[in-house]
Each structure stands twice: as C-alpha cells, then as structure tokens.
Short mmCIF file of C-alpha atoms in Angstrom, two decimals:
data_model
loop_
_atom_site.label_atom_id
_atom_site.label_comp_id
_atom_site.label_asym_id
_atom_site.label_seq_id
_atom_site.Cartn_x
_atom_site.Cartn_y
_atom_site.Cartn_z
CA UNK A 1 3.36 -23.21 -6.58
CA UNK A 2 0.25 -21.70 -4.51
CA UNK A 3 -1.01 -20.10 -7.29
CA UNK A 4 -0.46 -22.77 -9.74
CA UNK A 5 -2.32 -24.91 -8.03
CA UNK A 6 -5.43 -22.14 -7.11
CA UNK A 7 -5.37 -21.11 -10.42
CA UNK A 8 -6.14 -25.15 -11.40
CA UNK A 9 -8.52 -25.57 -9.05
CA UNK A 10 -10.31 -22.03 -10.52
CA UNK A 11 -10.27 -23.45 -13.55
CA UNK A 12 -11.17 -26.94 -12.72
CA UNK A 13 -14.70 -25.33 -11.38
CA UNK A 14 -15.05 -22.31 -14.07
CA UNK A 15 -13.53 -23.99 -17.27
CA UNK A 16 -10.00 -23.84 -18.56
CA UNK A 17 -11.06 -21.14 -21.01
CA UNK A 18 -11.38 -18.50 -18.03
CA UNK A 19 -8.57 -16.53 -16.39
CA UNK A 20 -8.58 -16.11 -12.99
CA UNK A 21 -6.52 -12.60 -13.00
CA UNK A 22 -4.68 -13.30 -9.92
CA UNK A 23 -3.82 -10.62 -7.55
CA UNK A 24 -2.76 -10.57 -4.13
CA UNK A 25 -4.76 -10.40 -1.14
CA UNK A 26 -5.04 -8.28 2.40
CA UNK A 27 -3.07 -10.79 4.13
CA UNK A 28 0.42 -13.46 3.39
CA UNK A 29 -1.41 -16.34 1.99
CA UNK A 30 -4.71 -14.68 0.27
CA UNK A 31 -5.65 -13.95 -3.11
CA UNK A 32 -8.05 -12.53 -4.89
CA UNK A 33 -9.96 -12.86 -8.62
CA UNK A 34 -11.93 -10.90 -10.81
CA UNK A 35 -13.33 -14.05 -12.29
CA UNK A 36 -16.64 -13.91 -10.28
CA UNK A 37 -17.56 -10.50 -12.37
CA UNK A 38 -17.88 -12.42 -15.45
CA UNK A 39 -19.84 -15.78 -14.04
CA UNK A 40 -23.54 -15.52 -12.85
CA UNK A 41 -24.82 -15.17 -9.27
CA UNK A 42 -25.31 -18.88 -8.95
CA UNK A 43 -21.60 -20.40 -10.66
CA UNK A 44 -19.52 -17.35 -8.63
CA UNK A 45 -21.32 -18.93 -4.98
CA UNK A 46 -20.75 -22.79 -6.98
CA UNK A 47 -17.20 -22.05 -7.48
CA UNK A 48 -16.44 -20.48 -3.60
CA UNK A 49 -17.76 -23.43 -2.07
CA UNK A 50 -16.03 -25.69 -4.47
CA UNK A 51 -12.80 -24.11 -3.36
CA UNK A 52 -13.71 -23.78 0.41
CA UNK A 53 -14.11 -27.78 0.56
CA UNK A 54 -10.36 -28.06 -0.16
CA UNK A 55 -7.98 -29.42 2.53
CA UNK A 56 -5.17 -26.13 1.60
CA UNK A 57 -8.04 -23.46 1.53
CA UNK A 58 -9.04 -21.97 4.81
CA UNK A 59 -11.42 -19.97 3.75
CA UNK A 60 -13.00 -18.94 0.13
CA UNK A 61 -15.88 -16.39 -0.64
CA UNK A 62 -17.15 -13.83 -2.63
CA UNK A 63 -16.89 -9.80 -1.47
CA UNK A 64 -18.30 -6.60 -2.38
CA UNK A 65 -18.82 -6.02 -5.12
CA UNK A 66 -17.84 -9.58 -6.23
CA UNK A 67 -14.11 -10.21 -5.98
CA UNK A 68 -13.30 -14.30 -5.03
CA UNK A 69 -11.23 -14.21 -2.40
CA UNK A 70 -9.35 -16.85 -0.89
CA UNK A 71 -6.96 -17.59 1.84
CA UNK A 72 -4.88 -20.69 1.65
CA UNK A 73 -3.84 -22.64 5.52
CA UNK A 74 -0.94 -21.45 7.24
CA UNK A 75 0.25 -24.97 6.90
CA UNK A 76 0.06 -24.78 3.21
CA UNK A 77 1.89 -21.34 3.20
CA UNK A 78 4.79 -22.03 5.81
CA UNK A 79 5.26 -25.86 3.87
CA UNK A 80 6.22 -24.18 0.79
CA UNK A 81 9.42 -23.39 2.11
CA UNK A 82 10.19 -27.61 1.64
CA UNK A 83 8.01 -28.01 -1.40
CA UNK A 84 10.35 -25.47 -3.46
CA UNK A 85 13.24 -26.41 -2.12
CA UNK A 86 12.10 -29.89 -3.50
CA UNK A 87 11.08 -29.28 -6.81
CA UNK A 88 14.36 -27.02 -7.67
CA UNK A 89 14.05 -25.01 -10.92
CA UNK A 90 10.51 -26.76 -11.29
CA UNK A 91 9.39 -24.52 -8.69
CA UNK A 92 8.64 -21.51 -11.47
CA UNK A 93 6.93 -24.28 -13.57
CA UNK A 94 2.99 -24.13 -14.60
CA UNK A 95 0.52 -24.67 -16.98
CA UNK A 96 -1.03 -21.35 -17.13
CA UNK A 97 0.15 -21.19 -20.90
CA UNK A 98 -0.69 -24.56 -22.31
CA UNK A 99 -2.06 -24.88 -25.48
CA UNK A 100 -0.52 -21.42 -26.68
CA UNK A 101 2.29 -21.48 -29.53
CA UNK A 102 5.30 -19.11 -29.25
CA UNK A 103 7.80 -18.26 -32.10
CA UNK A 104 10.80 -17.42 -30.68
CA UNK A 105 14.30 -16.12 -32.11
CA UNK A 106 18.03 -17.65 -31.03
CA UNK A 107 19.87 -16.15 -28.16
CA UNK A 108 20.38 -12.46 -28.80
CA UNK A 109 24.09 -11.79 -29.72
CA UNK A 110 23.91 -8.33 -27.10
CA UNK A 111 27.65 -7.04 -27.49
CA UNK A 112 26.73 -6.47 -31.58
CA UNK A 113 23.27 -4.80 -31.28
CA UNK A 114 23.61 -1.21 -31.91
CA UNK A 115 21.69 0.43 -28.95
CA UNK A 116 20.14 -0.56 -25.80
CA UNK A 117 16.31 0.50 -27.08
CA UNK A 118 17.63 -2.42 -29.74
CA UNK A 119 19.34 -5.25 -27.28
CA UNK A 120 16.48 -4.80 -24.90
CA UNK A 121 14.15 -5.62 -27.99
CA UNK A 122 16.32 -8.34 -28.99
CA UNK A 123 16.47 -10.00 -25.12
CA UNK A 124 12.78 -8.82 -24.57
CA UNK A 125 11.65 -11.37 -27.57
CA UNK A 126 13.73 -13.96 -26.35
CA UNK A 127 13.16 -14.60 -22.54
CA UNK A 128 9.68 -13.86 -23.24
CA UNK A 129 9.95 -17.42 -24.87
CA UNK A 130 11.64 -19.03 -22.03
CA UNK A 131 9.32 -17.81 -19.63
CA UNK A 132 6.76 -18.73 -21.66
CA UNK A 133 7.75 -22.42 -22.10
CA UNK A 134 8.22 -22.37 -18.34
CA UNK A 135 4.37 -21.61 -18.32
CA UNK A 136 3.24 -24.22 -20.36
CA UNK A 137 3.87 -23.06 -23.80
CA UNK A 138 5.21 -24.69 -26.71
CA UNK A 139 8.23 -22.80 -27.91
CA UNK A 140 9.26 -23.21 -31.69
CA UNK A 141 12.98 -22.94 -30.93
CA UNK A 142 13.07 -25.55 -28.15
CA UNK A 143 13.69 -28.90 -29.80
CA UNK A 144 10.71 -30.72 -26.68
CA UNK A 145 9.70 -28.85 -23.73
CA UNK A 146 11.48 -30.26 -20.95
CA UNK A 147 11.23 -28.73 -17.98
CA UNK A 148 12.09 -25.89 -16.41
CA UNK A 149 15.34 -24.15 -18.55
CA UNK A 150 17.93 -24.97 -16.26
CA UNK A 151 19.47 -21.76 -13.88
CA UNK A 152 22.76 -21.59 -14.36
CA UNK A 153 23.09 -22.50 -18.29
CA UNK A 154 22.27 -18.55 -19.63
CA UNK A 155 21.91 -18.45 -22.66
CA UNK A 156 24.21 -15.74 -23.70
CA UNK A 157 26.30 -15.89 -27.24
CA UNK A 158 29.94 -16.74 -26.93
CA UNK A 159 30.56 -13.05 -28.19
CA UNK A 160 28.88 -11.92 -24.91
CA UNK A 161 30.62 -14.81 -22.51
CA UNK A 162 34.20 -13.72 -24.29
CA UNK A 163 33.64 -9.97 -24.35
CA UNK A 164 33.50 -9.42 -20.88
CA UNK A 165 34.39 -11.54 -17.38
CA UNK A 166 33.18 -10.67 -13.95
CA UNK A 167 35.88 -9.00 -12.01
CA UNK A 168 36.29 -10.75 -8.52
CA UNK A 169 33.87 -9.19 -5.64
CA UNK A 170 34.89 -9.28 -1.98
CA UNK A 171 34.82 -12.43 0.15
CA UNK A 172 33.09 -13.19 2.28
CA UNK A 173 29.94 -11.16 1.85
CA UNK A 174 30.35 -7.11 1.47
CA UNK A 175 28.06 -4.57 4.17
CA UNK A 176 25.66 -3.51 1.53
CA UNK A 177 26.50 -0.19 -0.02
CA UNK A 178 30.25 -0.84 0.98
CA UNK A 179 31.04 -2.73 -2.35
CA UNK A 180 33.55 -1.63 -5.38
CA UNK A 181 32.84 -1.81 -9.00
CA UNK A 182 35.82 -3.76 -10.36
CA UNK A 183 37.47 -3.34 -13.84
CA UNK A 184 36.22 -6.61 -15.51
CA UNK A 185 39.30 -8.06 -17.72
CA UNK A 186 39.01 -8.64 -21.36
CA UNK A 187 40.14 -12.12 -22.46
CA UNK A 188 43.02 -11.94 -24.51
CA UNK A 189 42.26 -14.63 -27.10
CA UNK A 190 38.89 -12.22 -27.90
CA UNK A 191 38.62 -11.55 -31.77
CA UNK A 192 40.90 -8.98 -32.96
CA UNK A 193 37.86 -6.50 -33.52
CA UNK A 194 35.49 -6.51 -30.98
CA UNK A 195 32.24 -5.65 -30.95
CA UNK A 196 31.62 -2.16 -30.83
CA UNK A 197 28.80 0.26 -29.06
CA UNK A 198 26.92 0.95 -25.72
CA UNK A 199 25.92 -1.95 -24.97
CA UNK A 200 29.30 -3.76 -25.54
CA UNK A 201 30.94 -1.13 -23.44
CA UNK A 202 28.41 -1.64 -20.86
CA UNK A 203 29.42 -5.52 -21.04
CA UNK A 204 33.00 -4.55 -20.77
CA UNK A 205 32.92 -2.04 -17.61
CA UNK A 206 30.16 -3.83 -15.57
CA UNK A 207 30.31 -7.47 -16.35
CA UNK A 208 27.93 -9.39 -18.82
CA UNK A 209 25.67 -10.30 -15.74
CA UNK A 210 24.80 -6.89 -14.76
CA UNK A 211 24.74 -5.45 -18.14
CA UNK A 212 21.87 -8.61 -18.60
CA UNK A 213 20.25 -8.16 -15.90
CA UNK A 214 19.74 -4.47 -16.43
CA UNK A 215 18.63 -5.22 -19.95
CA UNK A 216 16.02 -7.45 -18.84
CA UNK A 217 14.57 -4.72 -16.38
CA UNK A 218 14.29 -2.04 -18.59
CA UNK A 219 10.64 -1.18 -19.95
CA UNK A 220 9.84 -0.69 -23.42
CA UNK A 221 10.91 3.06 -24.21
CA UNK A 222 12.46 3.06 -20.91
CA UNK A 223 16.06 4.96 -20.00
CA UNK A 224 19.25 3.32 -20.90
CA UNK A 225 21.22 2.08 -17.87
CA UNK A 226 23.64 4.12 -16.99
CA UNK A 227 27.00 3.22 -14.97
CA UNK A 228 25.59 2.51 -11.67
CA UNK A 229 24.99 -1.02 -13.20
CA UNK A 230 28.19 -1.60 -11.93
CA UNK A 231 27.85 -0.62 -8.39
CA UNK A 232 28.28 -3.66 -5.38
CA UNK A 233 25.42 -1.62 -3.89
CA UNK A 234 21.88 -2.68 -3.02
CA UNK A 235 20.39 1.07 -4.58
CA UNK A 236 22.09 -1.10 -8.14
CA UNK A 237 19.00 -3.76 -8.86
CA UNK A 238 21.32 -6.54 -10.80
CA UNK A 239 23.66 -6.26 -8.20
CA UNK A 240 20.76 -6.69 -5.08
CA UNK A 241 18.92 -9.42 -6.48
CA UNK A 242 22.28 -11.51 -6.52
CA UNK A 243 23.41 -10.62 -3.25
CA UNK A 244 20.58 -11.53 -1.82
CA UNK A 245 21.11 -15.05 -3.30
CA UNK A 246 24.37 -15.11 -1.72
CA UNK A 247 23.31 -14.15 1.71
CA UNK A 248 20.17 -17.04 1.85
CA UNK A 249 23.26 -19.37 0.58
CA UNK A 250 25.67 -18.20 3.24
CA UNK A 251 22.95 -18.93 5.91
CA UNK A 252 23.19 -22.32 4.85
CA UNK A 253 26.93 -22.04 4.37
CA UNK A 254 27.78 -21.22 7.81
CA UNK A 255 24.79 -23.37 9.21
CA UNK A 256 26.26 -26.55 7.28
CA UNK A 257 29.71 -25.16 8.51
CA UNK A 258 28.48 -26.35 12.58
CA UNK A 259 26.95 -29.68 11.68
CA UNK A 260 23.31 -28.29 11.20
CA UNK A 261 21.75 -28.69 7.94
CA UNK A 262 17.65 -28.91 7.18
CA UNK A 263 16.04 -31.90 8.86
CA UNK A 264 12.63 -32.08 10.10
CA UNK A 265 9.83 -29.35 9.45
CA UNK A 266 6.98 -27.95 11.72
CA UNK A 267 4.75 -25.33 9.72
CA UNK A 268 4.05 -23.46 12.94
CA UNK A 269 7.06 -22.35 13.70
CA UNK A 270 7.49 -20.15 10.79
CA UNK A 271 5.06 -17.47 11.94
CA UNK A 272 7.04 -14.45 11.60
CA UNK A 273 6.08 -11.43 9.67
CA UNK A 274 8.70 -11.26 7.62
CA UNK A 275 8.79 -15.27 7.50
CA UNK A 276 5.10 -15.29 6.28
CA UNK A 277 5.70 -12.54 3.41
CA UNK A 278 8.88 -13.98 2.15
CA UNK A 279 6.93 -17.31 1.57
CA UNK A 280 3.87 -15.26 -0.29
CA UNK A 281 6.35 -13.44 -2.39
CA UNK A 282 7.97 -16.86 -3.26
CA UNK A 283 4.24 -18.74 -3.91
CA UNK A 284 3.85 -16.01 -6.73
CA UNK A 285 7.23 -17.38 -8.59
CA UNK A 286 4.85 -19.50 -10.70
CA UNK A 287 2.18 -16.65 -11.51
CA UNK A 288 4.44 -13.83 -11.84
CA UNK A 289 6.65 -16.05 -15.03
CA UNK A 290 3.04 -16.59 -16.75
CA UNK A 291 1.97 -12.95 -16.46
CA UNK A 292 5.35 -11.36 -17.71
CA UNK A 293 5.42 -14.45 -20.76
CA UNK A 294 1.81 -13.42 -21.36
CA UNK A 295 2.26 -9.76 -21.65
CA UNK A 296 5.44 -9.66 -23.78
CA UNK A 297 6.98 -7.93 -20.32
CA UNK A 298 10.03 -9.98 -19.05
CA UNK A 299 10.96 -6.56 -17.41
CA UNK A 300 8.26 -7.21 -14.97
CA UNK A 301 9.39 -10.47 -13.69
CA UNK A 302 13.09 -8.65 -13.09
CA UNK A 303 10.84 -6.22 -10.73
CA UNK A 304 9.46 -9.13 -9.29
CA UNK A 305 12.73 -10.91 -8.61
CA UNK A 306 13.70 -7.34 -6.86
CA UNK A 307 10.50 -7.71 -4.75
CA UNK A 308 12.07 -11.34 -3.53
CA UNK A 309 15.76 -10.15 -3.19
CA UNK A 310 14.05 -7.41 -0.89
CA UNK A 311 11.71 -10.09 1.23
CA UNK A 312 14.42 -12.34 1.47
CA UNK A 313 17.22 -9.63 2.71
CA UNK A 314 14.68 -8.59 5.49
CA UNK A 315 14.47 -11.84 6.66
CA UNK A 316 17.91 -12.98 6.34
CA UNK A 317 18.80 -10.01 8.26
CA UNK A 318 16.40 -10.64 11.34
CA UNK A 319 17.92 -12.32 14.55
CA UNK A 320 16.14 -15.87 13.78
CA UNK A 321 19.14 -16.03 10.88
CA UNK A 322 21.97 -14.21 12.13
CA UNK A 323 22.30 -16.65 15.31
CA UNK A 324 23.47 -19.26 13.19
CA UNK A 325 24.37 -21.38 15.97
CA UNK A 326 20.80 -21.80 17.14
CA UNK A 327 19.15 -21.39 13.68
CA UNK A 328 16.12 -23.71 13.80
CA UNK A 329 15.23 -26.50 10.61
CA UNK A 330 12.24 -24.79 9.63
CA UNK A 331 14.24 -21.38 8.79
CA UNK A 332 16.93 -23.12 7.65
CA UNK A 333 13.97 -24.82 4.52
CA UNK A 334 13.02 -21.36 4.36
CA UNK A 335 16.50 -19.90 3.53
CA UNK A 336 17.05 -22.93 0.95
CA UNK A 337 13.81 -21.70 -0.24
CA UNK A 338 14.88 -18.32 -0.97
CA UNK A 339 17.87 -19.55 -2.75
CA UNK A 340 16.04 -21.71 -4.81
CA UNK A 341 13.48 -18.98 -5.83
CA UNK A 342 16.28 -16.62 -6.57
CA UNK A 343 18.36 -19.09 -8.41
CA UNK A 344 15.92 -20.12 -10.71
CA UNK A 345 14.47 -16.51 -11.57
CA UNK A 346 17.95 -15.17 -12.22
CA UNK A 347 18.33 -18.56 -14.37
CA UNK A 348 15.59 -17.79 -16.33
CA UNK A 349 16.47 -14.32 -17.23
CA UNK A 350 20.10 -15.76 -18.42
CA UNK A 351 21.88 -14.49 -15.31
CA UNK A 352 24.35 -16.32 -12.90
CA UNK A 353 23.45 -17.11 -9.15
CA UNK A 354 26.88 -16.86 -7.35
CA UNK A 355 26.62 -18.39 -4.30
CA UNK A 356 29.43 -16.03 -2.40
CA UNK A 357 29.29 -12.15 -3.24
#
C-alpha cells in the first residue's frame, strides 16, 4: 500500500509516463528511485520537495549520484498493520499497470501437461494475468475487472482439484522440521484413466497445493521440483509460506480463545526490529505483484511471498507473540496483518491459506 501510494505521488509530480523503479531503502520504511537520473537538475530537486511536503513522508531528497530517496513516518509504517487488515485481498491492489492490455489463456489443466518445463509455461502465462489485473491491467479473459481475485477461489481445473486431495497435517501446529509428508488419497469417483506424467504424479504424492506452489516458483529453465515438495518442513518453500499463515492465524486463534481480540491501535508501540521489517516487507505486497505481472516472472512474487513467510515467522516467534495472555492490540493488527498479506499472495498464485497446519 506504501508503495502504491509513493509510486502515485512520483508520478503525480514526474508524469504518469515515468517509472519510478522502486527499490528498497537503508532502513524499514525507505525507498529509493532511479527516476531522478532521467529528469533534469531542476524537476529531480521539484519533485523531492514535492514529496517532502507530504504529511506520510518524513523525509525526501536526492543522493549521490542522484538516487530519490525517501523515508515514509513511523506512523505511516507501523499503521499499515490496520490499513491491510482493512482492505483484505485489496491490500495487493494498484494501478501501476493501468492502461496496459493483457491476453491471457484459461486456467492451465496441470495434471495433463506433459512436463514441468511445460506446466510451469502453462501456469507462468496464466497468473501473470491475474497479477496483472491486480495491478491495474485489463485482462481479456476476465469478463470486468473487479477487484482483487479473491484468495481462496484458485483457479485450478477440476482434473487438478479431483486428481489429488491434501492428506491431513498435524493439529495443532507441527515444530518446524518435525512434520510428515502424508500419502494424499485419490478420489475414487476420478475418471477411469487419469492423467498421466510428472507433474500428475507430483499432484498425486504431494498434494495439488504444493505441487502449485512449486510450479509457480520455478524460473524459466529452472530444475524440476523434486520430492521434497512434499516435506512439512520449513527448508520445503510451499510448505513454509503456508505455515507461516497458520502460525499469524493461531496468534489470533489462541488470543480470541482468552477474550482478547484487536481493539485500539497506537503506532508507537510497534517499534521492534523485527516488528518494523515485517511491516516493510508487507508495504511491498502492492509493488512486488506489479513487478512480477510486468516482467512475465510470477516466480518472483513466490520468492517474495517466502521473504514474508520468513519476516512473519521471526516475529511470530519473538516473546511479544508467544505470551498470548499479555499480547498487546497493536501486535495483535500486526499478526492479522501478516495473515492477510499471506492469504492474499497465496490466493493469487491459486494456492489455499489453511488457517491450522
């Protein structure tokens, strides 16, 4: 949401034919742009004062050798936790795309593609789409962009939701690394020949979430995943990403459990390290969809969903969230936060957000 909104008020100075080339900054809550090297002396100063004279920008200048950089309040930065929470799967919304046109193909049928190189094509093309119309784009196979594509709704064929079900995982959540696998079950009323193949196999032994997910992550020319994808281990990427969901949803599980749920919200008390850079890994949600829809690279935004799982495990893990019993409001937004950020990532890569592990 941060950088949807800096990248606006960029543009709003600079003209919305520019990109600012986000990147992040020294510091939770900074950013930087290249922009400045293509404006003139006078427009790069015109443009840092323009942004310093916000009420959500601290401070905004131009470095050596002529990098914008900007650092937003810590107000702005700790209130995010609320404003996601808020907006739901909006909070991955912006307009960075607007005014491009994307052809897109149907839901890839994955259990009948051949090999992975092939399914990874197939799913590459496709959430490309989705995470383009979640930037702004206007998608040829959705009938009116409407929003955010809802997290929980993947858009998997039926021949990929019969092949293969999730096999039950331990309750309540697993020490990480002390998982099992599980032998997902195949459906009896499947057709009488099923599909065929790696992939299909994969979707079989490791469950038609993982087998997704790990599609989704792999690079163009990249390895095929191999049968770790199955692992209930944090080293196994689809597997971490929705733990971690779990665990920011069992803080608020077990908070909601003894009669304390979010209420009131003071920015200063979310201060922490690990506080501040779970809440700048979440303010990129917004960028980080536009950049993988732009580039064609929906395996980037999976690596950036691993980055949050990772943020948001640290945190969960530190003594401000273990003691649920004296857990304060403002980490309890910031956990709903989390599970928000995670939830609608995973939804937009057509993967399920369980909310016990």
């Amino acid at each position: 949401m941060i950088t949807a909104e800096l990248r606006r008020a960029i543009l709003a100075v600079a003209g919305p034919d520019q990109d600012p080339q986000l990147r992040p900054g020294p510091a939770p809550g900074s950013y930087t742009s290249s922009l400045p090297f293509r404006l003139g002396p006078g427009p790069r100063h015109a443009l840092a004062a323009r942004l310093a004279g916000e009420p959500w920008i601290a401070t905004a200048g131009i470095t050596s050798p002529g990098y914008l950089t900007v650092t937003v309040t810590h107000d702005s930065l700790a209130t995010l936790a609320v404003r996601i929470v808020r907006a739901g799967p909006a909070c991955a919304a912006s307009d960075a795309l607007r005014g491009r046109a994307v052809p897109a193909p149907p839901p890839p049928d994955l259990p009948a593609e051949p090999s992975w190189p092939a399914a990874r094509a197939a799913l590459a093309a496709h959430l490309t789409a989705r995470l383009a119309a979640t930037a702004g784009a206007s998608v040829s196979f959705y009938p009116e962009r409407a929003g955010v594509p809802l997290p929980g709704i993947p858009p998997s064929s039926p021949a990929e939701r019969s092949l293969a079900t999730s096999a039950p995982m331990p309750h309540p959540l697993p020490a990480p690394g002390r998982g099992r696998a599980g032998s997902p079950q195949v459906p009896a009323e499947r057709a009488s020949v099923a599909p065929s193949g790696p992939v299909a196999e994969a979707i079989r032994y490791a469950g038609a979430d993982h087998a997704r997910f790990a599609l989704a992550r792999m690079p163009p020319g990249g390895p095929a995943p191999g049968a770790a994808i199955a692992r209930h281990v944090l080293a196994n990427p689809a597997y971490a990403v929705r733990y971690a969901h779990a665990a920011a949803a069992a803080v608020l599980r077990w908070a909601a459990a003894l009669g304390t749920t979010p209420a009131g919200f003071r920015p200063r008390q979310l201060a922490e390290p690990g506080e501040l850079a779970l809440l700048d890994a979440l303010a990129w949600l917004p960028e980080q969809v536009a950049v993988a829809a732009r580039r064609g690279r929906p395996d980037e935004f999976a690596g950036y969903l691993e980055e949050l799982a990772g943020r948001t495990l640290d945190t969960m893990d530190t003594t401000g969230f273990t003691a649920i019993s004296t857990i304060s409001s403002e980490r309890l937004w910031l956990a709903d936060a989390a599970r928000t950020g995670l939830a609608t990532g995973l939804g937009l890569l057509g993967v399920s957000a369980p909310d016990r592990l």
